[in-house]
Amino acid sequence: MNRQRSAGLVPGLALADLKHEWILSICLFLAVAAVVGPLLLLFGLKNGTMETLRSRLLQDPRNREIRPMVSRSFTPQWLNALKDDPKVLFLVPTTRSISASVELKSNTDKLILEARPSAVGDPLLIENKAAPPGDGQCVLSAEAARKLGAGAGDEIELSVKRLKGSRFELGRTPLTVSGVLDPRATTRDVVYFSLGLLENIEGFKDGQAVPALGWKGAVPLAQPVFDGVVLGLDMPMDPVLKVRLTSGTGLSRLEELKKDQHLHRLGYQVNHKKYLYLITTTRALGREMLTTVNHRLRGKNALVLPWVAPVEIELDQDKKLFVLALPQAEGVNAPWDKDLAMGPAWRQIILPRDILLKPGSQLTCPGKSSLSLRVTPLDGMFSNSQYAQVPPELAGILNLSRRREIHWLPEKDRFILKRRGYAAFRLYAKTLDQVEPLKLELEAQGIPVHTEADRIRDLKELDTHLGLIFWLIALGGVLGGAGSLTASLYASVERKRRDLGVMALIGFGRGGLLCFPLFQALFLCLGGLGLAFVFYGGMAGLINQLFSSQLAAGERFCRLNLVHLVSAVSGVMLLGQTAAALAAWRVITIDPAEALRDE
Amino acid sequence: MISKKGDALHLGQLMHTRIQAGVRFQLIVPQMDLDSGQFAAVVGPSGCGKSTLLDILGLVLKPEKIGSFSIGGKKDPMDLTCLSQANQATVRSRDLGYVLQTGGLLPFLSVRQNIALPLRLNRQNDPIQVETMARILGIEGQLDKRPSFLSGGQRQRVAIARALVHKPRIVLADEPTAAVDELTAVEIRDQFRELSHKFGTTTIMVTHDRSLLRDQVDRVFGFKVVRKSQELTTSTLEELDRL
């Protein structure tokens, strides 16, 4: 009971002693503050600077940007698959850089600048105070806007130039500046368009027409491609001819077709020639291949017909079957003319007996492009095999659709080639940490990419090194502070041996006496921390004020959060109590008799 | 107020060896009995073992050999020969009081706080008791001062007040008048004796100044040398003068 009572009195006595020796106490407060204050400031600077750099890194989408370093044809399917990756925040394909140079003309000036595509959700634009442009709109970089003297809402003219033959052709369209980027986005002259407009610009530069913008030019018509040729000869093929036909023609594999194989391999019977051969290729070839073969068989009265490997089609979405080319030639009973012009004549079909179809039925080809067109079944005519038969031109188009995207324009009855792919892309990872994995994944696919990974790594290393330096300084400070505090408390106990002896003599228990230096350390540390926080607050405020012009809203060069402050308080208290424990150990050795003797 | 003989303190068969300046001395106390309210003195020349005896009585020194040591007499006896350290502290705070040569006051507490300290240790924080004690000793005007602002005599009065305020059974005083002038010493002695009698507190005062004791103490203990040993015996001042 006495022990509890004496321990209960000790905090008051410890405080009374500190108040009594107030000059010495202030010196000790200052000693603690002199160690803790600069450490707080140092850590605040390290933390604030790193936090500012880190948040800038996080906020700036450029640091999460990934761009391929090589120009390649990235298919829409591949790009879509990449876009669906959970690590990817945003992806937009880009056109060839050679096609990305455009001229903009404002009321006052004109400027040649780099065009980049954008789309909804583009973080570069959103984070830099501009909404992604819609149709007929563009977003300018700050530098481009300055040079053009244009701002948001202004009308400007886009001018695209191409060289055709020996003369330049121009494509022009008016645009509205929908926004101007923050200068931090880029220092270059850049304009952001919708991807569609950039594709049109690329198409125009490639010589194509862009009807939507009134730009004249060619239409990228799809041309049939074939997998081989059927040769009909009067004589068996000699080895020399075989070599001539398989070298430099793109054809490689030759097989002789017996009469009974005609229907199975070709879908029709050739009656005119005695010897029939099928020469195939591993890659699709155009009409020029037929011309070459014809040329090499000149004077041999040969039959040269295009051949397409069976193409799977779907009719009216429920009838699946294979289709083959039925060419018009002597000895082949085809109901259409030779060399049909692109149009309705291409879209004829001869079906097997068991399939009935109305005119204008839908034919879809489940290839790369899911080509879909209307076909006309020929009345009263049926295929002699299980294959449907179409003119070789349509078979060639269906064959092509297995490899490339083709679009059928019903209004013009034309097969148009869709763009093969995109030269590059602009991708943003969701977080900084996902940049490196994405980079590795793309590089594993053979796509070298440019990222800010090095910069991120540098910052992380800087953080580590600064942390190390801080901890070394802190260690020195803490050791010095601990030494100073221990020495002060120890000296204080030594000076108070007589008083502590008197306290022991009049009945204070050992526990109570032990608490005396512990409580004094607690009060000294609290006072020292108070002074240190006042010092830190003042200095941090001054530093942040000095650098305010370089800081964005909410940014601080010197900053400590609650966790840091609580850690500092806990650390100093722990250190103080450890130091006081040494002094307390000294108290144990004080004999109450010392009070009597000292007297 | 003087009650039955030996009812406050009993010490018997004490033997303790101490070495002073390389010479061994043996302190022997065959018997020491004191009653409540007695004002006793232990007298002897410097180095005779007075303070060692006070250390043993004050439970701050464990003797080599002790036959019996108790306080409270037969009515409320408490054996002090084998107390734990914690219990020693309890006995010191409750049953003992000390007056040291220069007071032994805590400099960081006011006079009032110094006097109240034993009361607070015994959970009796009674300010009236403190003020009453101060008035008896004539230091009521000094209560809010620090000890450093007091004269030597005032400090000793404060020390007496602190030693008696919680009404301990025994008060041990080690040369309480050594640091004051003769007149003040007499005043302090008289006040001390008066209060001891008033509160029924047994006081053992160690002193080398025999002039202070003449006709003013109830018991006198003196040291005599018996074969290199200092032996404490009950003496009269005349006997001591002859030694």
Tab-separated table of N, CA and C in Angstrom, chain A residues 72-209:
chain	number	residue	atom	x	y	z
A	72	ARG	N	5.028	-1.295	-86.339
A	72	ARG	CA	4.626	-2.648	-86.709
A	72	ARG	C	3.126	-2.606	-86.970
A	73	SER	N	2.583	-3.643	-87.573
A	73	SER	CA	1.140	-3.647	-87.793
A	73	SER	C	0.473	-4.398	-86.652
A	74	PHE	N	-0.119	-3.625	-85.758
A	74	PHE	CA	-0.829	-4.239	-84.638
A	74	PHE	C	-2.299	-4.349	-85.019
A	75	THR	N	-2.786	-5.557	-85.041
A	75	THR	CA	-4.167	-5.751	-85.496
A	75	THR	C	-5.142	-5.253	-84.435
A	76	PRO	N	-6.335	-4.873	-84.870
A	76	PRO	CA	-7.337	-4.417	-83.880
A	76	PRO	C	-7.621	-5.494	-82.837
A	77	GLN	N	-7.619	-6.772	-83.271
A	77	GLN	CA	-7.901	-7.854	-82.311
A	77	GLN	C	-6.836	-7.884	-81.217
A	78	TRP	N	-5.582	-7.770	-81.654
A	78	TRP	CA	-4.481	-7.821	-80.681
A	78	TRP	C	-4.553	-6.618	-79.738
A	79	LEU	N	-4.856	-5.463	-80.334
A	79	LEU	CA	-4.941	-4.246	-79.520
A	79	LEU	C	-6.094	-4.331	-78.527
A	80	ASN	N	-7.228	-4.912	-79.006
A	80	ASN	CA	-8.383	-5.040	-78.104
A	80	ASN	C	-8.065	-5.979	-76.947
A	81	ALA	N	-7.334	-7.060	-77.267
A	81	ALA	CA	-6.959	-8.012	-76.211
A	81	ALA	C	-6.056	-7.315	-75.189
A	82	LEU	N	-5.153	-6.482	-75.678
A	82	LEU	CA	-4.248	-5.765	-74.776
A	82	LEU	C	-5.030	-4.746	-73.928
A	83	LYS	N	-6.003	-4.131	-74.591
A	83	LYS	CA	-6.825	-3.128	-73.894
A	83	LYS	C	-7.603	-3.755	-72.743
A	84	ASP	N	-7.963	-5.045	-72.936
A	84	ASP	CA	-8.744	-5.740	-71.903
A	84	ASP	C	-7.890	-6.219	-70.740
A	85	ASP	N	-6.584	-6.061	-70.871
A	85	ASP	CA	-5.698	-6.476	-69.769
A	85	ASP	C	-6.027	-5.632	-68.535
A	86	PRO	N	-6.219	-6.265	-67.390
A	86	PRO	CA	-6.599	-5.484	-66.184
A	86	PRO	C	-5.547	-4.463	-65.758
A	87	LYS	N	-4.356	-4.598	-66.257
A	87	LYS	CA	-3.315	-3.630	-65.879
A	87	LYS	C	-3.377	-2.369	-66.741
A	88	VAL	N	-4.173	-2.448	-67.803
A	88	VAL	CA	-4.203	-1.328	-68.765
A	88	VAL	C	-5.369	-0.395	-68.442
A	89	LEU	N	-5.043	0.897	-68.331
A	89	LEU	CA	-6.090	1.893	-68.062
A	89	LEU	C	-6.685	2.398	-69.367
A	90	PHE	N	-5.822	2.630	-70.342
A	90	PHE	CA	-6.285	3.246	-71.590
A	90	PHE	C	-5.335	2.857	-72.717
A	91	LEU	N	-5.920	2.645	-73.862
A	91	LEU	CA	-5.085	2.332	-75.031
A	91	LEU	C	-5.731	2.939	-76.268
A	92	VAL	N	-4.921	3.594	-77.056
A	92	VAL	CA	-5.421	4.092	-78.336
A	92	VAL	C	-4.374	3.744	-79.405
A	93	PRO	N	-4.850	3.146	-80.535
A	93	PRO	CA	-3.894	2.838	-81.608
A	93	PRO	C	-3.412	4.135	-82.239
A	94	THR	N	-2.246	4.096	-82.814
A	94	THR	CA	-1.760	5.284	-83.519
A	94	THR	C	-1.385	4.900	-84.945
A	95	THR	N	-1.437	5.882	-85.807
A	95	THR	CA	-1.107	5.654	-87.214
A	95	THR	C	0.391	5.796	-87.406
A	96	ARG	N	0.818	5.595	-88.653
A	96	ARG	CA	2.260	5.718	-88.913
A	96	ARG	C	2.694	7.162	-88.664
A	97	SER	N	3.893	7.306	-88.133
A	97	SER	CA	4.334	8.659	-87.775
A	97	SER	C	4.494	9.528	-89.023
A	98	ILE	N	4.791	8.875	-90.151
A	98	ILE	CA	4.970	9.647	-91.393
A	98	ILE	C	3.644	10.283	-91.829
A	99	SER	N	2.538	9.662	-91.395
A	99	SER	CA	1.226	10.203	-91.780
A	99	SER	C	0.707	11.179	-90.745
A	100	ALA	N	1.470	11.388	-89.678
A	100	ALA	CA	0.950	12.155	-88.551
A	100	ALA	C	1.379	13.611	-88.582
A	101	SER	N	1.884	14.046	-89.733
A	101	SER	CA	2.286	15.447	-89.827
A	101	SER	C	1.172	16.219	-90.544
A	102	VAL	N	0.606	17.184	-89.869
A	102	VAL	CA	-0.505	17.942	-90.457
A	102	VAL	C	-0.239	19.445	-90.297
A	103	GLU	N	-1.022	20.191	-91.046
A	103	GLU	CA	-0.882	21.643	-90.914
A	103	GLU	C	-2.189	22.215	-90.390
A	104	LEU	N	-2.065	23.093	-89.420
A	104	LEU	CA	-3.244	23.769	-88.882
A	104	LEU	C	-3.117	25.259	-89.185
A	105	LYS	N	-4.260	25.840	-89.531
A	105	LYS	CA	-4.233	27.267	-89.863
A	105	LYS	C	-5.278	27.978	-89.025
A	106	SER	N	-4.815	28.941	-88.264
A	106	SER	CA	-5.768	29.749	-87.487
A	106	SER	C	-5.981	31.064	-88.223
A	107	ASN	N	-6.703	31.947	-87.611
A	107	ASN	CA	-6.941	33.260	-88.244
A	107	ASN	C	-5.644	34.029	-88.425
A	108	THR	N	-4.698	33.764	-87.554
A	108	THR	CA	-3.484	34.591	-87.574
A	108	THR	C	-2.246	33.852	-88.062
A	109	ASP	N	-2.235	32.551	-87.897
A	109	ASP	CA	-0.995	31.833	-88.167
A	109	ASP	C	-1.260	30.438	-88.691
A	110	LYS	N	-0.189	29.812	-89.168
A	110	LYS	CA	-0.312	28.406	-89.530
A	110	LYS	C	0.918	27.667	-89.008
A	111	LEU	N	0.727	26.381	-88.766
A	111	LEU	CA	1.769	25.622	-88.082
A	111	LEU	C	1.707	24.162	-88.503
A	112	ILE	N	2.893	23.605	-88.789
A	112	ILE	CA	2.947	22.165	-89.068
A	112	ILE	C	3.245	21.468	-87.753
A	113	LEU	N	2.421	20.515	-87.436
A	113	LEU	CA	2.589	19.881	-86.128
A	113	LEU	C	2.243	18.400	-86.180
A	114	GLU	N	2.566	17.754	-85.097
A	114	GLU	CA	2.383	16.301	-85.015
A	114	GLU	C	0.954	16.001	-84.567
A	115	ALA	N	0.299	15.091	-85.289
A	115	ALA	CA	-1.067	14.719	-84.935
A	115	ALA	C	-1.036	13.400	-84.171
A	116	ARG	N	-1.770	13.376	-83.053
A	116	ARG	CA	-1.855	12.144	-82.277
A	116	ARG	C	-3.319	11.815	-82.049
A	117	PRO	N	-3.606	10.519	-82.033
A	117	PRO	CA	-5.009	10.152	-81.805
A	117	PRO	C	-5.357	10.186	-80.318
A	118	SER	N	-6.608	10.373	-80.070
A	118	SER	CA	-7.089	10.320	-78.689
A	118	SER	C	-8.466	9.674	-78.692
A	119	ALA	N	-8.961	9.373	-77.514
A	119	ALA	CA	-10.280	8.750	-77.414
A	119	ALA	C	-10.822	9.026	-76.022
A	120	VAL	N	-12.056	8.643	-75.837
A	120	VAL	CA	-12.695	8.860	-74.533
A	120	VAL	C	-11.874	8.151	-73.453
A	121	GLY	N	-11.616	8.852	-72.367
A	121	GLY	CA	-10.880	8.266	-71.245
A	121	GLY	C	-9.387	8.471	-71.336
A	122	ASP	N	-8.935	9.265	-72.315
A	122	ASP	CA	-7.487	9.480	-72.475
A	122	ASP	C	-6.950	10.227	-71.246
A	123	PRO	N	-6.150	9.548	-70.391
A	123	PRO	CA	-5.713	10.199	-69.144
A	123	PRO	C	-4.788	11.386	-69.382
A	124	LEU	N	-4.044	11.347	-70.488
A	124	LEU	CA	-3.125	12.459	-70.760
A	124	LEU	C	-3.904	13.754	-70.916
A	125	LEU	N	-5.047	13.660	-71.613
A	125	LEU	CA	-5.853	14.854	-71.842
A	125	LEU	C	-6.639	15.226	-70.595
A	126	ILE	N	-7.221	14.182	-69.973
A	126	ILE	CA	-8.067	14.451	-68.803
A	126	ILE	C	-7.243	15.079	-67.679
A	127	GLU	N	-6.039	14.512	-67.444
A	127	GLU	CA	-5.190	15.025	-66.343
A	127	GLU	C	-4.586	16.388	-66.671
A	128	ASN	N	-4.714	16.781	-67.949
A	128	ASN	CA	-4.133	18.070	-68.333
A	128	ASN	C	-5.190	19.044	-68.836
A	129	LYS	N	-6.345	18.923	-68.194
A	129	LYS	CA	-7.410	19.925	-68.329
A	129	LYS	C	-8.010	20.015	-69.727
A	130	ALA	N	-8.146	18.897	-70.411
A	130	ALA	CA	-8.823	18.918	-71.718
A	130	ALA	C	-9.620	17.633	-71.881
A	131	ALA	N	-10.802	17.782	-72.480
A	131	ALA	CA	-11.621	16.595	-72.755
A	131	ALA	C	-11.188	16.022	-74.095
A	132	PRO	N	-11.223	14.693	-74.235
A	132	PRO	CA	-10.856	14.103	-75.527
A	132	PRO	C	-11.724	14.671	-76.656
A	133	PRO	N	-11.126	14.943	-77.803
A	133	PRO	CA	-11.882	15.596	-78.888
A	133	PRO	C	-12.886	14.645	-79.550
A	134	GLY	N	-14.011	15.230	-79.950
A	134	GLY	CA	-14.998	14.458	-80.699
A	134	GLY	C	-14.799	14.705	-82.184
A	135	ASP	N	-15.830	14.343	-82.987
A	135	ASP	CA	-15.731	14.578	-84.435
A	135	ASP	C	-15.681	16.081	-84.698
A	136	GLY	N	-14.808	16.472	-85.594
A	136	GLY	CA	-14.707	17.893	-85.955
A	136	GLY	C	-14.041	18.742	-84.885
A	137	GLN	N	-13.410	18.082	-83.941
A	137	GLN	CA	-12.742	18.834	-82.856
A	137	GLN	C	-11.268	18.443	-82.767
A	138	CYS	N	-10.517	19.287	-82.093
A	138	CYS	CA	-9.134	18.934	-81.818
A	138	CYS	C	-8.713	19.556	-80.498
A	139	VAL	N	-7.672	18.991	-79.907
A	139	VAL	CA	-7.093	19.542	-78.678
A	139	VAL	C	-5.651	19.905	-78.999
A	140	LEU	N	-5.272	21.108	-78.627
A	140	LEU	CA	-3.911	21.576	-78.939
A	140	LEU	C	-3.024	21.513	-77.705
A	141	SER	N	-1.747	21.258	-77.934
A	141	SER	CA	-0.798	21.403	-76.829
A	141	SER	C	-0.645	22.890	-76.557
A	142	ALA	N	-0.159	23.209	-75.357
A	142	ALA	CA	-0.059	24.620	-74.969
A	142	ALA	C	0.834	25.389	-75.945
A	143	GLU	N	1.928	24.744	-76.361
A	143	GLU	CA	2.880	25.390	-77.247
A	143	GLU	C	2.254	25.635	-78.622
A	144	ALA	N	1.522	24.612	-79.121
A	144	ALA	CA	0.857	24.759	-80.426
A	144	ALA	C	-0.186	25.864	-80.365
A	145	ALA	N	-0.930	25.887	-79.255
A	145	ALA	CA	-1.973	26.917	-79.114
A	145	ALA	C	-1.341	28.305	-79.086
A	146	ARG	N	-0.194	28.397	-78.401
A	146	ARG	CA	0.484	29.702	-78.315
A	146	ARG	C	0.936	30.158	-79.704
A	147	LYS	N	1.559	29.217	-80.451
A	147	LYS	CA	2.074	29.588	-81.764
A	147	LYS	C	0.956	29.921	-82.745
A	148	LEU	N	-0.190	29.215	-82.583
A	148	LEU	CA	-1.300	29.471	-83.505
A	148	LEU	C	-2.145	30.656	-83.045
A	149	GLY	N	-1.946	31.036	-81.816
A	149	GLY	CA	-2.773	32.120	-81.275
A	149	GLY	C	-4.208	31.673	-81.143
A	150	ALA	N	-4.389	30.385	-80.871
A	150	ALA	CA	-5.750	29.837	-80.795
A	150	ALA	C	-6.036	29.364	-79.382
A	151	GLY	N	-7.284	29.403	-79.023
A	151	GLY	CA	-7.706	28.916	-77.712
A	151	GLY	C	-8.937	28.056	-77.857
A	152	ALA	N	-9.396	27.560	-76.729
A	152	ALA	CA	-10.577	26.694	-76.746
A	152	ALA	C	-11.761	27.444	-77.354
A	153	GLY	N	-12.455	26.753	-78.260
A	153	GLY	CA	-13.619	27.331	-78.897
A	153	GLY	C	-13.319	27.975	-80.242
A	154	ASP	N	-12.049	28.173	-80.537
A	154	ASP	CA	-11.685	28.813	-81.808
A	154	ASP	C	-11.824	27.836	-82.970
A	155	GLU	N	-12.070	28.396	-84.139
A	155	GLU	CA	-12.141	27.591	-85.359
A	155	GLU	C	-10.776	27.610	-86.037
A	156	ILE	N	-10.301	26.455	-86.441
A	156	ILE	CA	-9.046	26.398	-87.199
A	156	ILE	C	-9.254	25.461	-88.387
A	157	GLU	N	-8.303	25.479	-89.305
A	157	GLU	CA	-8.450	24.619	-90.487
A	157	GLU	C	-7.327	23.590	-90.526
A	158	LEU	N	-7.754	22.348	-90.743
A	158	LEU	CA	-6.775	21.261	-90.879
A	158	LEU	C	-6.445	21.111	-92.361
A	159	SER	N	-5.186	21.001	-92.627
A	159	SER	CA	-4.752	20.881	-94.015
A	159	SER	C	-3.792	19.690	-94.119
A	160	VAL	N	-4.151	18.731	-94.997
A	160	VAL	CA	-3.321	17.539	-95.167
A	160	VAL	C	-2.842	17.512	-96.620
A	161	LYS	N	-1.561	17.250	-96.805
A	161	LYS	CA	-0.974	17.320	-98.141
A	161	LYS	C	-0.485	15.948	-98.573
A	162	ARG	N	-0.701	15.602	-99.831
A	162	ARG	CA	-0.107	14.365	-100.363
A	162	ARG	C	0.438	14.614	-101.766
A	163	LEU	N	1.414	13.820	-102.127
A	163	LEU	CA	2.025	13.946	-103.445
A	163	LEU	C	1.471	12.842	-104.332
A	164	LYS	N	0.824	13.249	-105.406
A	164	LYS	CA	0.292	12.250	-106.340
A	164	LYS	C	0.900	12.540	-107.699
A	165	GLY	N	1.666	11.593	-108.161
A	165	GLY	CA	2.395	11.837	-109.398
A	165	GLY	C	3.398	12.941	-109.154
A	166	SER	N	3.237	14.023	-109.873
A	166	SER	CA	4.191	15.122	-109.688
A	166	SER	C	3.511	16.337	-109.044
A	167	ARG	N	2.284	16.150	-108.577
A	167	ARG	CA	1.625	17.332	-107.990
A	167	ARG	C	1.082	17.021	-106.601
A	168	PHE	N	0.991	18.096	-105.840
A	168	PHE	CA	0.481	17.980	-104.476
A	168	PHE	C	-1.037	18.071	-104.483
A	169	GLU	N	-1.641	17.288	-103.642
A	169	GLU	CA	-3.091	17.389	-103.454
A	169	GLU	C	-3.354	17.730	-101.999
A	170	LEU	N	-4.362	18.525	-101.763
A	170	LEU	CA	-4.661	18.976	-100.403
A	170	LEU	C	-6.022	18.487	-99.940
A	171	GLY	N	-6.072	18.111	-98.681
A	171	GLY	CA	-7.357	17.816	-98.065
A	171	GLY	C	-7.538	18.796	-96.925
A	172	ARG	N	-8.705	19.446	-96.902
A	172	ARG	CA	-8.923	20.460	-95.865
A	172	ARG	C	-10.230	20.190	-95.141
A	173	THR	N	-10.224	20.525	-93.856
A	173	THR	CA	-11.490	20.441	-93.116
A	173	THR	C	-11.429	21.398	-91.934
A	174	PRO	N	-12.536	22.036	-91.599
A	174	PRO	CA	-12.523	22.943	-90.438
A	174	PRO	C	-12.634	22.142	-89.126
A	175	LEU	N	-11.988	22.647	-88.121
A	175	LEU	CA	-12.043	21.994	-86.807
A	175	LEU	C	-12.273	23.039	-85.728
A	176	THR	N	-12.850	22.578	-84.644
A	176	THR	CA	-13.012	23.459	-83.478
A	176	THR	C	-12.022	23.016	-82.409
A	177	VAL	N	-11.313	23.997	-81.856
A	177	VAL	CA	-10.386	23.670	-80.760
A	177	VAL	C	-11.228	23.433	-79.511
A	178	SER	N	-11.277	22.167	-79.087
A	178	SER	CA	-12.126	21.866	-77.918
A	178	SER	C	-11.374	22.061	-76.613
A	179	GLY	N	-10.061	22.143	-76.671
A	179	GLY	CA	-9.312	22.350	-75.426
A	179	GLY	C	-7.838	22.577	-75.705
A	180	VAL	N	-7.176	23.150	-74.708
A	180	VAL	CA	-5.722	23.353	-74.783
A	180	VAL	C	-5.116	22.664	-73.561
A	181	LEU	N	-4.108	21.865	-73.811
A	181	LEU	CA	-3.500	21.097	-72.723
A	181	LEU	C	-2.670	21.970	-71.793
A	182	ASP	N	-2.548	21.488	-70.581
A	182	ASP	CA	-1.658	22.128	-69.619
A	182	ASP	C	-0.220	22.022	-70.156
A	183	PRO	N	0.601	23.024	-69.943
A	183	PRO	CA	1.968	22.976	-70.511
A	183	PRO	C	2.759	21.753	-70.071
A	184	ARG	N	2.456	21.186	-68.862
A	184	ARG	CA	3.258	20.060	-68.385
A	184	ARG	C	3.045	18.793	-69.233
A	185	ALA	N	1.928	18.768	-70.034
A	185	ALA	CA	1.633	17.567	-70.824
A	185	ALA	C	2.712	17.326	-71.877
A	186	THR	N	3.105	18.372	-72.549
A	186	THR	CA	4.164	18.265	-73.554
A	186	THR	C	4.657	19.661	-73.914
A	187	THR	N	5.912	19.704	-74.303
A	187	THR	CA	6.448	21.009	-74.712
A	187	THR	C	6.464	21.109	-76.232
A	188	ARG	N	5.981	20.037	-76.891
A	188	ARG	CA	6.057	20.016	-78.355
A	188	ARG	C	4.781	20.559	-78.978
A	189	ASP	N	4.848	20.754	-80.322
A	189	ASP	CA	3.665	21.208	-81.062
A	189	ASP	C	2.864	19.977	-81.446
A	190	VAL	N	1.797	19.739	-80.722
A	190	VAL	CA	1.011	18.519	-80.939
A	190	VAL	C	-0.466	18.881	-81.019
A	191	VAL	N	-1.164	18.144	-81.897
A	191	VAL	CA	-2.624	18.269	-81.935
A	191	VAL	C	-3.216	16.870	-81.758
A	192	TYR	N	-4.256	16.812	-80.967
A	192	TYR	CA	-4.932	15.526	-80.720
A	192	TYR	C	-6.263	15.518	-81.462
A	193	PHE	N	-6.445	14.427	-82.268
A	193	PHE	CA	-7.694	14.230	-83.011
A	193	PHE	C	-8.349	12.954	-82.532
A	194	SER	N	-9.556	12.746	-82.987
A	194	SER	CA	-10.171	11.430	-82.766
A	194	SER	C	-9.421	10.443	-83.667
A	195	LEU	N	-9.433	9.178	-83.272
A	195	LEU	CA	-8.709	8.167	-84.040
A	195	LEU	C	-9.230	8.100	-85.478
A	196	GLY	N	-10.569	8.268	-85.627
A	196	GLY	CA	-11.172	8.199	-86.958
A	196	GLY	C	-10.577	9.233	-87.897
A	197	LEU	N	-10.410	10.468	-87.402
A	197	LEU	CA	-9.867	11.525	-88.249
A	197	LEU	C	-8.422	11.217	-88.626
A	198	LEU	N	-7.687	10.672	-87.671
A	198	LEU	CA	-6.290	10.362	-87.958
A	198	LEU	C	-6.184	9.229	-88.995
A	199	GLU	N	-7.123	8.263	-88.884
A	199	GLU	CA	-7.155	7.170	-89.884
A	199	GLU	C	-7.458	7.747	-91.259
A	200	ASN	N	-8.370	8.709	-91.294
A	200	ASN	CA	-8.708	9.345	-92.573
A	200	ASN	C	-7.505	10.086	-93.147
A	201	ILE	N	-6.767	10.757	-92.254
A	201	ILE	CA	-5.580	11.488	-92.714
A	201	ILE	C	-4.557	10.506	-93.280
A	202	GLU	N	-4.388	9.384	-92.567
A	202	GLU	CA	-3.430	8.392	-93.046
A	202	GLU	C	-3.889	7.817	-94.392
A	203	GLY	N	-5.200	7.542	-94.470
A	203	GLY	CA	-5.735	7.014	-95.727
A	203	GLY	C	-5.522	7.994	-96.873
A	204	PHE	N	-5.800	9.262	-96.604
A	204	PHE	CA	-5.639	10.282	-97.633
A	204	PHE	C	-4.181	10.364	-98.095
A	205	LYS	N	-3.274	10.300	-97.111
A	205	LYS	CA	-1.860	10.372	-97.484
A	205	LYS	C	-1.437	9.144	-98.273
A	206	ASP	N	-2.181	8.035	-98.063
A	206	ASP	CA	-1.897	6.814	-98.823
A	206	ASP	C	-2.569	6.838	-100.193
A	207	GLY	N	-3.242	7.939	-100.499
A	207	GLY	CA	-3.860	8.082	-101.822
A	207	GLY	C	-5.329	7.758	-101.841
A	208	GLN	N	-5.878	7.423	-100.707
A	208	GLN	CA	-7.286	7.040	-100.690
A	208	GLN	C	-8.203	8.257	-100.551
A	209	ALA	N	-9.439	8.020	-100.940
A	209	ALA	CA	-10.439	9.075	-100.806
A	209	ALA	C	-11.031	9.034	-99.395
